[in-house]
Coordinates of C-alpha atoms in Angstrom, one line a residue:
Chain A
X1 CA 37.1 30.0 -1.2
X2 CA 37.0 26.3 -1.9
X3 CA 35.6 25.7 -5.1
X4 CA 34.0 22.3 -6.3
X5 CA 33.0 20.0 -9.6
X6 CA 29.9 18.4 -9.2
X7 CA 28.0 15.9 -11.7
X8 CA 24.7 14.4 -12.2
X9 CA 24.4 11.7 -14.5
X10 CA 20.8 10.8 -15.4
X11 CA 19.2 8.6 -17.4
X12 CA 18.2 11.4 -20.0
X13 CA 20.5 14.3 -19.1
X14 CA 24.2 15.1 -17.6
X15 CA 24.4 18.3 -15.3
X16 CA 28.1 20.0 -14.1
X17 CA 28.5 22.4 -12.2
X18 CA 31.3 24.5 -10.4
X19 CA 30.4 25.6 -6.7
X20 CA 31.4 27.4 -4.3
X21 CA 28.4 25.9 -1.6
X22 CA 25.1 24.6 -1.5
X23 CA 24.0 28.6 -2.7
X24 CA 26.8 29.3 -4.5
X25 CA 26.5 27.5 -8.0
X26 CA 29.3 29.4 -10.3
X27 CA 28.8 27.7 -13.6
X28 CA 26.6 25.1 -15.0
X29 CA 26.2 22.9 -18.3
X30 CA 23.4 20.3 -19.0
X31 CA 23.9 17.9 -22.1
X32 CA 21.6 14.9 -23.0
X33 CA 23.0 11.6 -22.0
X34 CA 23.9 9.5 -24.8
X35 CA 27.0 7.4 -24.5
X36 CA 30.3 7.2 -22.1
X37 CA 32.6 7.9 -25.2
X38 CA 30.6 11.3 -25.8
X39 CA 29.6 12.3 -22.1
X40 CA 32.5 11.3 -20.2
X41 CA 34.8 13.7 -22.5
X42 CA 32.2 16.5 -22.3
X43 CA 32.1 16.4 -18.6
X44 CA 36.3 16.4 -18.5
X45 CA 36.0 19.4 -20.9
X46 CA 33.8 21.7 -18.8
X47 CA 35.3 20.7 -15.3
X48 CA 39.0 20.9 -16.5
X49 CA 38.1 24.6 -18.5
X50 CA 36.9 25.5 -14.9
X51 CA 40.1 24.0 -13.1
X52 CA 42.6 25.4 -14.9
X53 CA 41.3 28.9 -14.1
X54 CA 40.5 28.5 -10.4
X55 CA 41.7 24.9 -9.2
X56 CA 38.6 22.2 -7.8
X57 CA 39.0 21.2 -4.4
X58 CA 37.1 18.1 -5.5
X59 CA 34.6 16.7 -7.4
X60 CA 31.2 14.8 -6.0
X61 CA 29.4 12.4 -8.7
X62 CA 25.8 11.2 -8.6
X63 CA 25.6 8.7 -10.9
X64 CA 22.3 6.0 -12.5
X65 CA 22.7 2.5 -11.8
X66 CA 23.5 -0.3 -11.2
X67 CA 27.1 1.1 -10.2
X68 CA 30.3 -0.6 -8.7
X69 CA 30.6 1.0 -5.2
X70 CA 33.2 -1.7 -3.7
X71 CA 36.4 0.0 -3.8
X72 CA 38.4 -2.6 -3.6
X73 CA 37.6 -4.1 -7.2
X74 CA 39.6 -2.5 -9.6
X75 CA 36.2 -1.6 -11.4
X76 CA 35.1 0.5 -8.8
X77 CA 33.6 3.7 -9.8
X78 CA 32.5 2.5 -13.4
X79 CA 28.7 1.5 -14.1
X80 CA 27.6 -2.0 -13.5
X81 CA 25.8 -4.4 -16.7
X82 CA 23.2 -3.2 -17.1
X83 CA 20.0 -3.2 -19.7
X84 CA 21.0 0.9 -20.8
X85 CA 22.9 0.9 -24.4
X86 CA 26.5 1.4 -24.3
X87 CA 26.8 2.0 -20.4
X88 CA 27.4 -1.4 -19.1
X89 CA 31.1 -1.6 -17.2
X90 CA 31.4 2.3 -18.5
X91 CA 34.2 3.4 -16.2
X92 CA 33.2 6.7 -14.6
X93 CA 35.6 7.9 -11.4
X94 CA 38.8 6.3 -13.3
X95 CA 38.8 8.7 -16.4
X96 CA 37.5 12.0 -14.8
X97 CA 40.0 11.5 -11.5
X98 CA 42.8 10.8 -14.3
X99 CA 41.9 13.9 -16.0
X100 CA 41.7 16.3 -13.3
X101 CA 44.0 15.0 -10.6
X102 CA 41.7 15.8 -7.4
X103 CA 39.9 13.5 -5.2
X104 CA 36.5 12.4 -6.3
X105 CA 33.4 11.5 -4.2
X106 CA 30.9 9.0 -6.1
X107 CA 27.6 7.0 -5.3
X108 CA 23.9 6.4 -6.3
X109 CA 21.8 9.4 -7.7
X110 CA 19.1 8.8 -5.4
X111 CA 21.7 8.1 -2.3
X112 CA 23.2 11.2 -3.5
X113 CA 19.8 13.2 -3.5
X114 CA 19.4 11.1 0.1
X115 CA 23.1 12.9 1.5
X116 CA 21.8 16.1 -0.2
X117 CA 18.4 16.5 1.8
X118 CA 20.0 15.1 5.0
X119 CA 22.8 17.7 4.7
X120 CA 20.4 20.6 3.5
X121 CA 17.0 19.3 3.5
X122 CA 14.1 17.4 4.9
X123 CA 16.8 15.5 6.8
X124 CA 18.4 18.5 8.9
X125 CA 19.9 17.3 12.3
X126 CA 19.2 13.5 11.8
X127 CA 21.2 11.1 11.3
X128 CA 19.2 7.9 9.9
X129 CA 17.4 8.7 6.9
X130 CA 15.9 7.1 3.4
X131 CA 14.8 9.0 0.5
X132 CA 12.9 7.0 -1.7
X133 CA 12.3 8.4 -5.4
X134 CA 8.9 7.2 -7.1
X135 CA 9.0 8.3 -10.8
X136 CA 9.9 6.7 -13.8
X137 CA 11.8 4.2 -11.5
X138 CA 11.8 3.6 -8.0
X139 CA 14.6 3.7 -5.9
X140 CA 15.8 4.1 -2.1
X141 CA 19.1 6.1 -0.9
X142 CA 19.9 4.9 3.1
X143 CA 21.9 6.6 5.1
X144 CA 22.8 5.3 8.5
X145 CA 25.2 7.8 10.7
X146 CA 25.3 9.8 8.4
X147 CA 26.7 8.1 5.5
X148 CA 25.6 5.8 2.7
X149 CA 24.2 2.6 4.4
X150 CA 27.3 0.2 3.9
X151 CA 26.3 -3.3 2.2
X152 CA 27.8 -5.0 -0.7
X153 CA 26.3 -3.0 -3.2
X154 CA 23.9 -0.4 -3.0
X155 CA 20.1 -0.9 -2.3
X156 CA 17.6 -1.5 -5.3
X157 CA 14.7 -0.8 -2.8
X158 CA 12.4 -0.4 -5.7
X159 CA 12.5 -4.0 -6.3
X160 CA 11.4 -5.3 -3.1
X161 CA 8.3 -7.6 -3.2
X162 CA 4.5 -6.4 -2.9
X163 CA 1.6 -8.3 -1.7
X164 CA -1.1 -7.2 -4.7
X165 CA -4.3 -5.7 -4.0
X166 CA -6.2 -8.2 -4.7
X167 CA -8.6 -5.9 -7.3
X168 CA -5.3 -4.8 -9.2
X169 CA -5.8 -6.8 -12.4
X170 CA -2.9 -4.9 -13.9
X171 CA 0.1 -7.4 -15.0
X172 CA 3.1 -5.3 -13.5
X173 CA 5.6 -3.1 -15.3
X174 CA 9.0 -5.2 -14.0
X175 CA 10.7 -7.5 -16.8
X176 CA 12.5 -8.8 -13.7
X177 CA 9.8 -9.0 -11.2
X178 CA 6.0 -10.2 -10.4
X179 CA 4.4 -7.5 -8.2
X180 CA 7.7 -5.8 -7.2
X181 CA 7.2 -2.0 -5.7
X182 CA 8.9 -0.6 -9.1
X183 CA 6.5 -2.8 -11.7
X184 CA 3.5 -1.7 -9.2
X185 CA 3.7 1.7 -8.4
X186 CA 6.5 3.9 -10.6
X187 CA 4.6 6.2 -13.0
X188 CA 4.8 4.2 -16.0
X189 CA 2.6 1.7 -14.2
X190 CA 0.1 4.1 -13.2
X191 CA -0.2 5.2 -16.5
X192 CA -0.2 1.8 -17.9
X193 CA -3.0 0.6 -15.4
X194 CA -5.4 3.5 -15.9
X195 CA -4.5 4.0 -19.8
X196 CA -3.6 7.8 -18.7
X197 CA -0.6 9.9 -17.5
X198 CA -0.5 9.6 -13.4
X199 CA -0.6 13.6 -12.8
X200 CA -4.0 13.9 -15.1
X201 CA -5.9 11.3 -12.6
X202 CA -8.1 13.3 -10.4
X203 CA -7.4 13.1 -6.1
X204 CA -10.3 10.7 -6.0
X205 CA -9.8 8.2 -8.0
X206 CA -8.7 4.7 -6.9
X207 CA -5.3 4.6 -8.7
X208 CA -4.2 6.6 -5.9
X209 CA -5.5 4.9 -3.6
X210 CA -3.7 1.4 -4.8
X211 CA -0.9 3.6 -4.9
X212 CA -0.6 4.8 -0.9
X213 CA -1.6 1.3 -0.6
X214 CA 1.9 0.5 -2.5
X215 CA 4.0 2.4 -1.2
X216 CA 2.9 2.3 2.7
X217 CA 3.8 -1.7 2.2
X218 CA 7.6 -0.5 0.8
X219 CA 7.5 2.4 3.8
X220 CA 6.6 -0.6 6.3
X221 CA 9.4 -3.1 5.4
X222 CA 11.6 -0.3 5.7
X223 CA 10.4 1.0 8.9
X224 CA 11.1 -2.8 10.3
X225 CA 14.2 -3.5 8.5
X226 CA 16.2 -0.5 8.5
X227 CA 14.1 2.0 11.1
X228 CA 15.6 5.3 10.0
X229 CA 14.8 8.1 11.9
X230 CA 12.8 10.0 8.7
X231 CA 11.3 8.8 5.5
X232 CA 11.4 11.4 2.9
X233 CA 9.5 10.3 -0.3
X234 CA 10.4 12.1 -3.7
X235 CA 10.0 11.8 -7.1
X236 CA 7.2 12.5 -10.0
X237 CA 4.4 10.7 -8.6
X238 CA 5.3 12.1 -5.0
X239 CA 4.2 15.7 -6.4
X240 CA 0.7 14.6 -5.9
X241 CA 0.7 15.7 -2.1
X242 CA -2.3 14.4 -1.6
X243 CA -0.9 10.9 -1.3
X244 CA 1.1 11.8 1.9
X245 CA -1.8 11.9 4.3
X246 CA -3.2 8.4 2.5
X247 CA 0.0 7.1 2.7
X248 CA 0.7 8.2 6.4
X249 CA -2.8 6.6 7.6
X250 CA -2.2 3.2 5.4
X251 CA 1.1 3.1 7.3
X252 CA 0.2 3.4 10.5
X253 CA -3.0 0.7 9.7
X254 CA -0.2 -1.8 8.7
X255 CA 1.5 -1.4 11.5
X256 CA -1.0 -1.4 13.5
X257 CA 0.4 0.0 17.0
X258 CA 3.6 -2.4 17.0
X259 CA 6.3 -0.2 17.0
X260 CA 6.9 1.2 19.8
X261 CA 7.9 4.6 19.0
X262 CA 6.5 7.9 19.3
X263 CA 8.5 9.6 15.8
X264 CA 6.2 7.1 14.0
X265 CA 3.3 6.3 16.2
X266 CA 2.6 10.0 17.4
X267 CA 4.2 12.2 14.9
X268 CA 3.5 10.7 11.4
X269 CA 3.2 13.8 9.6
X270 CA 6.8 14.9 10.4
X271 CA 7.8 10.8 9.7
X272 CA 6.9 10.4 6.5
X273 CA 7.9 14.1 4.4
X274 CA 8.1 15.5 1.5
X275 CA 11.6 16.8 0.2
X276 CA 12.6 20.1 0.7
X277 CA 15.2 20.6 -1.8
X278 CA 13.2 20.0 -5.1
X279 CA 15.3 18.8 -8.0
X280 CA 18.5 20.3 -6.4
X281 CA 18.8 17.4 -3.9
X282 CA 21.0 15.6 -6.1
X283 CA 23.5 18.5 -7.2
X284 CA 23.6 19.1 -3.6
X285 CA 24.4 16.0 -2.4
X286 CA 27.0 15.6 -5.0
X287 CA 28.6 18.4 -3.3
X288 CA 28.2 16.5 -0.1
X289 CA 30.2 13.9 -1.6
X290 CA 32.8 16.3 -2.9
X291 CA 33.5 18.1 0.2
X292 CA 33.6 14.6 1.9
X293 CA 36.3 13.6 -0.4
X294 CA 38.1 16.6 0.1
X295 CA 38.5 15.1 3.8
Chain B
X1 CA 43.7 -12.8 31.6
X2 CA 40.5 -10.6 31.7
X3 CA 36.7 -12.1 32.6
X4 CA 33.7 -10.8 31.2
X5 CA 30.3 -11.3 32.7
X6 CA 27.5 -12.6 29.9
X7 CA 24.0 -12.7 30.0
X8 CA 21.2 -14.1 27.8
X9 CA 18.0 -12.8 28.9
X10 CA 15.3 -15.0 26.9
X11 CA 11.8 -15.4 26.9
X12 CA 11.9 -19.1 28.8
X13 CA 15.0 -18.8 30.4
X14 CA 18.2 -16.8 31.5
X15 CA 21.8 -17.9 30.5
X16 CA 24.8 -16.0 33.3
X17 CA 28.1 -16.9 32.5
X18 CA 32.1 -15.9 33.4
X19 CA 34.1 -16.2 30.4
X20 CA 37.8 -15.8 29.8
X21 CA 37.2 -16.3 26.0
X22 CA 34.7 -18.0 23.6
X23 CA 36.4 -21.3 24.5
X24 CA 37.2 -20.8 27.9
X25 CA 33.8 -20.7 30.1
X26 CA 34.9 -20.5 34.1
X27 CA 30.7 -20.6 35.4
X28 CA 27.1 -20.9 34.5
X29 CA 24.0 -20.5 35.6
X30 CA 20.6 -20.7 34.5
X31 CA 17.4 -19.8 36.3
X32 CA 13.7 -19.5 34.4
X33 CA 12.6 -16.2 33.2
X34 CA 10.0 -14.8 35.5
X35 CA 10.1 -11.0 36.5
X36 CA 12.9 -8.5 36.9
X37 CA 11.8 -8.2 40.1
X38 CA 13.2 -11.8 40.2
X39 CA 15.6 -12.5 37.5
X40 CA 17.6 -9.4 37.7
X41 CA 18.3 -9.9 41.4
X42 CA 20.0 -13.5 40.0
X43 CA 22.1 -11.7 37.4
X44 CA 23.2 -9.5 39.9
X45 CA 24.3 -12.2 42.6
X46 CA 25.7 -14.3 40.5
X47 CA 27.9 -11.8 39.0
X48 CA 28.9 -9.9 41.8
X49 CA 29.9 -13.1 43.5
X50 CA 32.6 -13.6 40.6
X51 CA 33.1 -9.8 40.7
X52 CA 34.2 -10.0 44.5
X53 CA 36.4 -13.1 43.6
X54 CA 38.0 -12.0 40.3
X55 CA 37.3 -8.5 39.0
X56 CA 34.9 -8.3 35.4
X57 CA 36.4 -6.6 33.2
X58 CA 33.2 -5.8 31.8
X59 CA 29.5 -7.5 30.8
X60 CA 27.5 -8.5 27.5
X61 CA 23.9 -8.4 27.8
X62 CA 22.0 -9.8 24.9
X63 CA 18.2 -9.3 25.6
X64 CA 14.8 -10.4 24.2
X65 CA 12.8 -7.5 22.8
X66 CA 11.7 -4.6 22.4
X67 CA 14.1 -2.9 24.0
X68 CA 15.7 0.7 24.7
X69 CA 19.2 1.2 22.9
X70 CA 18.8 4.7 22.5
X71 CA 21.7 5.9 24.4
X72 CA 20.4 9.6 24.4
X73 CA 17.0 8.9 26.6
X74 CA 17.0 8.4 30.3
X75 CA 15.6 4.8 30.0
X76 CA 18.1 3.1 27.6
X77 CA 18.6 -0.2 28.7
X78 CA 15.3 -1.2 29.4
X79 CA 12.9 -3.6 28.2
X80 CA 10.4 -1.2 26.0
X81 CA 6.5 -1.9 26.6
X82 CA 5.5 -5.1 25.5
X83 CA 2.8 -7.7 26.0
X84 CA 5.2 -9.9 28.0
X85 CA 4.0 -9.8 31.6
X86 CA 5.9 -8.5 34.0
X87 CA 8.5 -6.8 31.8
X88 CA 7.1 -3.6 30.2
X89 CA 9.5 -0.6 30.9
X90 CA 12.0 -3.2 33.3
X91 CA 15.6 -1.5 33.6
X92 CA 18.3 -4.2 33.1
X93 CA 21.2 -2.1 31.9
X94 CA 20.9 0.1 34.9
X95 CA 20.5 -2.0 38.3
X96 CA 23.2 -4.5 36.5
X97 CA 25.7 -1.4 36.4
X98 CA 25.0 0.1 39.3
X99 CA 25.6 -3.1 41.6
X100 CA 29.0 -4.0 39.3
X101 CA 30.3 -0.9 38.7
X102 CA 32.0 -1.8 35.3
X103 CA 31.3 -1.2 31.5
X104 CA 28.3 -3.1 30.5
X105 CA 27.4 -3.7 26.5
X106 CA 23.6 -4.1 25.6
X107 CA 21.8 -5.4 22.5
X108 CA 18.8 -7.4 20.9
X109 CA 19.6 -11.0 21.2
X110 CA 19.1 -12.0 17.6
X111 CA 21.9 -8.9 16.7
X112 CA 23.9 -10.2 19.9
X113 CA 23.6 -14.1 18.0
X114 CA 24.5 -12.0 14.8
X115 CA 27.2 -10.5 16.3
X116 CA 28.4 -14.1 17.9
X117 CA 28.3 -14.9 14.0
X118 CA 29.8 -12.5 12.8
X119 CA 33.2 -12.8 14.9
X120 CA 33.7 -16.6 15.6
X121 CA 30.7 -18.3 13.2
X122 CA 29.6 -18.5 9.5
X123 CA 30.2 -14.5 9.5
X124 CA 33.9 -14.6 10.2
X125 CA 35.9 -12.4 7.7
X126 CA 32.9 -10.0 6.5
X127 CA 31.8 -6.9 7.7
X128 CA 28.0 -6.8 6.8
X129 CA 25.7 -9.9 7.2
X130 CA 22.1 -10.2 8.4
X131 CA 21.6 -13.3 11.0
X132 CA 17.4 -14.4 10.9
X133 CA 16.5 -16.7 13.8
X134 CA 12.9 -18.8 12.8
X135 CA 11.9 -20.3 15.4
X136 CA 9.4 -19.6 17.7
X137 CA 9.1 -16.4 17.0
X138 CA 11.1 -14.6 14.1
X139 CA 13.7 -12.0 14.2
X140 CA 17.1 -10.5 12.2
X141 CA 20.4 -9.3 13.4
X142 CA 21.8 -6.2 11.0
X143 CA 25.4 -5.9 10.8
X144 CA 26.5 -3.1 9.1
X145 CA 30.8 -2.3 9.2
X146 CA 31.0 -5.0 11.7
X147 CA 28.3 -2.9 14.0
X148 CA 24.9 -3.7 14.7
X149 CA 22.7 -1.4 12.2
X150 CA 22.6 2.5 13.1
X151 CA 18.5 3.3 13.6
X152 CA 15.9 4.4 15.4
X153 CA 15.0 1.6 17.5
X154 CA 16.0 -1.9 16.2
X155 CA 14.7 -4.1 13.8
X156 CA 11.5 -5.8 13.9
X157 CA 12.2 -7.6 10.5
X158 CA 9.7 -10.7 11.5
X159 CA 7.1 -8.3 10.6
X160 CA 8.2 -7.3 7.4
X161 CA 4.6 -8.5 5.3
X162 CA 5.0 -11.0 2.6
X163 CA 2.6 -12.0 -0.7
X164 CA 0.5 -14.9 0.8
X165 CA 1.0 -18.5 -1.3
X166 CA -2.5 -18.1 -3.1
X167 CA -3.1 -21.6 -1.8
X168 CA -2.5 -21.1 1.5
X169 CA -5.4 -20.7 3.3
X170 CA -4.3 -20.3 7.0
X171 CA -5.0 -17.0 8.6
X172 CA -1.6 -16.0 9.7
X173 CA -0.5 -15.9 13.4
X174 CA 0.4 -12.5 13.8
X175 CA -2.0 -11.0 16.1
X176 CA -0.8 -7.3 14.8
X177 CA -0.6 -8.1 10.9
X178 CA -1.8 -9.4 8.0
X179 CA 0.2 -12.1 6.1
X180 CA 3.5 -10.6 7.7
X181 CA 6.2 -13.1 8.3
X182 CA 6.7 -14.2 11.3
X183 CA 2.7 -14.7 11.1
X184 CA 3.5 -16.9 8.5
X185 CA 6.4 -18.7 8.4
X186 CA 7.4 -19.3 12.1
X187 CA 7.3 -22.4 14.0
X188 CA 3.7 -22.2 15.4
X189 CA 1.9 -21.1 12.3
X190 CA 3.4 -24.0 10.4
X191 CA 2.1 -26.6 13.6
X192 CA -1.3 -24.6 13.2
X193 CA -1.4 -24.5 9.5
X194 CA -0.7 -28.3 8.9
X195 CA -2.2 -29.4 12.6
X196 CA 1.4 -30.7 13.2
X197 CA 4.6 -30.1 14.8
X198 CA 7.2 -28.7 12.1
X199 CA 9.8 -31.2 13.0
X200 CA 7.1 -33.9 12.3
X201 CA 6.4 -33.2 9.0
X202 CA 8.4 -34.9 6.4
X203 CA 10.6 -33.4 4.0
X204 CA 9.1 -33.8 1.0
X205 CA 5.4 -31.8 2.7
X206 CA 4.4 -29.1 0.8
X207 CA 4.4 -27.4 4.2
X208 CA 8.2 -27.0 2.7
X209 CA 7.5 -25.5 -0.1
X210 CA 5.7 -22.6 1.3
X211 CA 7.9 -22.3 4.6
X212 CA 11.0 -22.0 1.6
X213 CA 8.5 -19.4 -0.4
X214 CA 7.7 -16.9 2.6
X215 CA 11.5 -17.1 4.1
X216 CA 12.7 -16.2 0.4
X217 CA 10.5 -13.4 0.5
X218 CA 12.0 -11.7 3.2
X219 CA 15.7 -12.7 2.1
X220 CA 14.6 -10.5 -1.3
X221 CA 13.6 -7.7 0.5
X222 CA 16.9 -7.9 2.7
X223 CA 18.6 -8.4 -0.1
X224 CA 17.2 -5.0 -1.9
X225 CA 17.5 -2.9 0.7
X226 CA 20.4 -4.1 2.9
X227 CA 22.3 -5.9 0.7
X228 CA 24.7 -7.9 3.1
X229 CA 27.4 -9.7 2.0
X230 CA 26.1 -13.1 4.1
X231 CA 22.5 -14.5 5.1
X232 CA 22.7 -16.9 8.0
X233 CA 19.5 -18.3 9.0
X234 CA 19.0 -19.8 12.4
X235 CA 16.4 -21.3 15.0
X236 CA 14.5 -24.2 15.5
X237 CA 12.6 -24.4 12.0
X238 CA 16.3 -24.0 10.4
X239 CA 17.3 -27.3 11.7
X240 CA 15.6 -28.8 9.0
X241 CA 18.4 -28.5 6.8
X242 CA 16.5 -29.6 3.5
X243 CA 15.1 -26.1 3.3
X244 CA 18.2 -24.4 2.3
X245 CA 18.7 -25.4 -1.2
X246 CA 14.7 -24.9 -1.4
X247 CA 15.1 -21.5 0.0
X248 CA 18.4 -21.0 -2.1
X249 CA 16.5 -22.2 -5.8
X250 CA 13.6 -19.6 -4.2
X251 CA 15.1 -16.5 -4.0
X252 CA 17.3 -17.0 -7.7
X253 CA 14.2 -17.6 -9.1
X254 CA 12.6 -14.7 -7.5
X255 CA 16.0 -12.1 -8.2
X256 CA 15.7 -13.4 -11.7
X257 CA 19.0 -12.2 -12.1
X258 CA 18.4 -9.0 -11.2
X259 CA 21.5 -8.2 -8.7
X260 CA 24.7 -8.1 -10.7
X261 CA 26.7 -9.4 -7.4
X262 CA 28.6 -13.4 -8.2
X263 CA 28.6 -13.4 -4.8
X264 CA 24.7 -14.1 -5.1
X265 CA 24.2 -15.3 -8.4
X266 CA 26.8 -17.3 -8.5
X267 CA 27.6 -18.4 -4.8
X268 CA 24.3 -18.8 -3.9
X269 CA 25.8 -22.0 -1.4
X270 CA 28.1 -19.8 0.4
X271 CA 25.6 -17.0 0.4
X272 CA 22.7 -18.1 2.6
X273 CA 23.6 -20.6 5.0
X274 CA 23.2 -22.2 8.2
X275 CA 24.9 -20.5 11.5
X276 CA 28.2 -22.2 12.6
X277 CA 28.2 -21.1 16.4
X278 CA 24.7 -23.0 17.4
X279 CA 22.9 -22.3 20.7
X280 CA 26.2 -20.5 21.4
X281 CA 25.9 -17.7 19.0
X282 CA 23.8 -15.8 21.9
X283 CA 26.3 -16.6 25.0
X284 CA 29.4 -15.8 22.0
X285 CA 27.6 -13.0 20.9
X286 CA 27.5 -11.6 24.3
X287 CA 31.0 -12.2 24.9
X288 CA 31.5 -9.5 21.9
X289 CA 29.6 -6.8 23.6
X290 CA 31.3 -7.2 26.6
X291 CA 34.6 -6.7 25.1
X292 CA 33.3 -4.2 22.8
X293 CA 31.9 -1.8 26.2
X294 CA 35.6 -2.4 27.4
X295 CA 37.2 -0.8 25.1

């Protein structure tokens, strides 16, 4: 039985793992993330301890961004400048492919997560899907036919412009960006905005419904740029299920009977979903991508 | 040498023509756009009367919208309901293969113009760029891997909604949304907003600065969640060229460095820019799909 190295590398923590399928996990480690001198060598360690008992197939890597997805730049595979201490042009793939000699898959964490519930998940038998994570941060993965949407680097969805409601007095969250979907709507904002943690606001209070309001503008842009065939929303703030049916309605009021199809018009509870594989979405789709790169 | 029928179906008026090759047109005819009951009987005959003199090898249809390109339903090919008379649920795919008996390619006409672009205009030599026609109405064409974007149905990207100029105080010309862009932004809400036609208006009109402002927008948000390697903007209210640097200055400002791409940051001249092929990106663009379905 095929065996494979998988990685998640997150903002506050690393996770490896060696498995055998999506059911299957044989090992797993978890270390803080702290910098690519100390992590990158502790992830060699654990997956080459593995390898050298019972060989990797391959190895599947969902990583934080901003990363450097164009493969032909020789800095492909390492992370992108970027704001995080002591990761900017961090070389990821190069070292760990060096080390253990096997093919290595490698993209986004959140379009890893995406690959993961498409493969296992909320996203079963469809091919057009995005996964957006609200959180800390906001992001989008986008998979068209099945893979990663190709572009010329990956999508920072959580960015995109909002229009403000016009009662939201709160200054935004982005250093980047006025009124962006991140600076709006992540959880730090909520808490910022309402001067209290986002899961300790009760299901009637306004801040949630600025909040559907949010994230139904993000859901329509995406609906009438990209149409995928499922929008599967994740993430911290997204464990408040009662903003999918506010969501769902503000959605279909903003668009307002113009798109003429039935998956969204006529079938909005099954559009817009929750995830189905918890926090394993990324560690799953990180063996998506190693079983891809085994191809 | 191989002839391929293409057609233009457009909201005014329909574009036939015999090609050998972009620069080699052999016959064309244009009739006004009326109803299939009409217009499609004049695709067919003038077709078939080339057919029966020199075989097609095969025929590019780029259409006006919505339409049907999923190729799984029974009515692909056809014009989806809309409020155009005459033309809600019209078959054009069908009746045109049925009487010519030969492959025949079918897409949006702003991805058709995109795909014109793409293989003998400003797109030449990239595989993913996003074509937005501003005219009378507003639309994109997504290229993705050379291929028009994998969705659901296709993009409807004049929709997308925008943050209204707080000074702006006309009240959109969207009859489906709020504030959304092509509600905005296209040709007849700038002649309603001012009381003017576009083309009238002088360069240095503020009208400028908020067309600039509102097409910006929606180049961020195709930026953050498409991320093509080109923008090439079309159409009517594109002729006046002294928008692109204001549109270029726009959208730097509103990144604010964000996306760590040189190609935007630092080519911002080569990176959104006008089209190269004209009002032939449409009849070119055809010309692809028709050698596309041959293959």
């Amino acid at each position: 039985m095929a065996l494979y190295g998988v990685v998640e590398t997150g903002g506050t923590k690393m996770v490896c793992a060696v498995v055998a399928g999506p059911d299957d996990i044989r090992a797993e480690v978890r270390f803080p993330t702290t910098s690519p001198e100390e992590n990158i060598p502790q992830i060699i360690a654990f997956l080459a301890a593995h390898h050298a008992q019972t060989p990797l197939t391959s190895i599947g890597i969902g990583s934080f961004g901003p990363i450097v997805l164009d493969k032909s730049v020789p800095n492909y595979g390492s992370v992108a400048p970027t704001t995080k201490p002591f990761w900017s042009n961090a070389p990821v793939v190069a070292p760990i492919q060096a080390a253990l000699g096997v093919p290595v898959g490698f993209d986004l964490d959140v379009t890893t997560a995406a690959l993961g519930e498409l493969t296992w998940g909320a996203g079963q038998g469809l091919h057009h899907i995005v996964y957006y994570t609200i959180g800390t941060g906001i992001g989008a993965g986008i998979i068209v036919n099945g893979q990663p949407l190709p572009c010329m680097m990956h999508p920072e969805s959580g960015h995109q412009r909002l229009s403000r409601n016009p009662l939201d007095t709160f200054a935004g969250n982005c250093s980047f960006h006025l009124d962006c979907l991140e600076g709006l709507a992540a959880g730090p904002a909520i808490e910022k905005r309402w001067g209290t943690k986002a899961h300790l606001l009760p299901p009637d209070h306004v801040a949630w419904e600025y909040e559907a309001d949010y994230i139904a503008q993000a859901i329509m842009n995406t609906i009438l740029l990209v149409s995928p065939q499922r929008i599967i929303l994740g993430g911290g703030v997204m464990e408040q299920l009662h903003l999918f049916p506010m969501i769902r309605r503000n959605v279909l009021s903003r668009l307002n009977g113009y798109i003429n199809t039935p998956a969204i018009l006529d079938h909005i509870d099954d559009y817009i979903v929750p995830p189905a594989l918890g926090n394993q979405a990324g560690m799953l789709g990180a063996l998506v991508l190693a079983m891809r790169a085994a191809e």
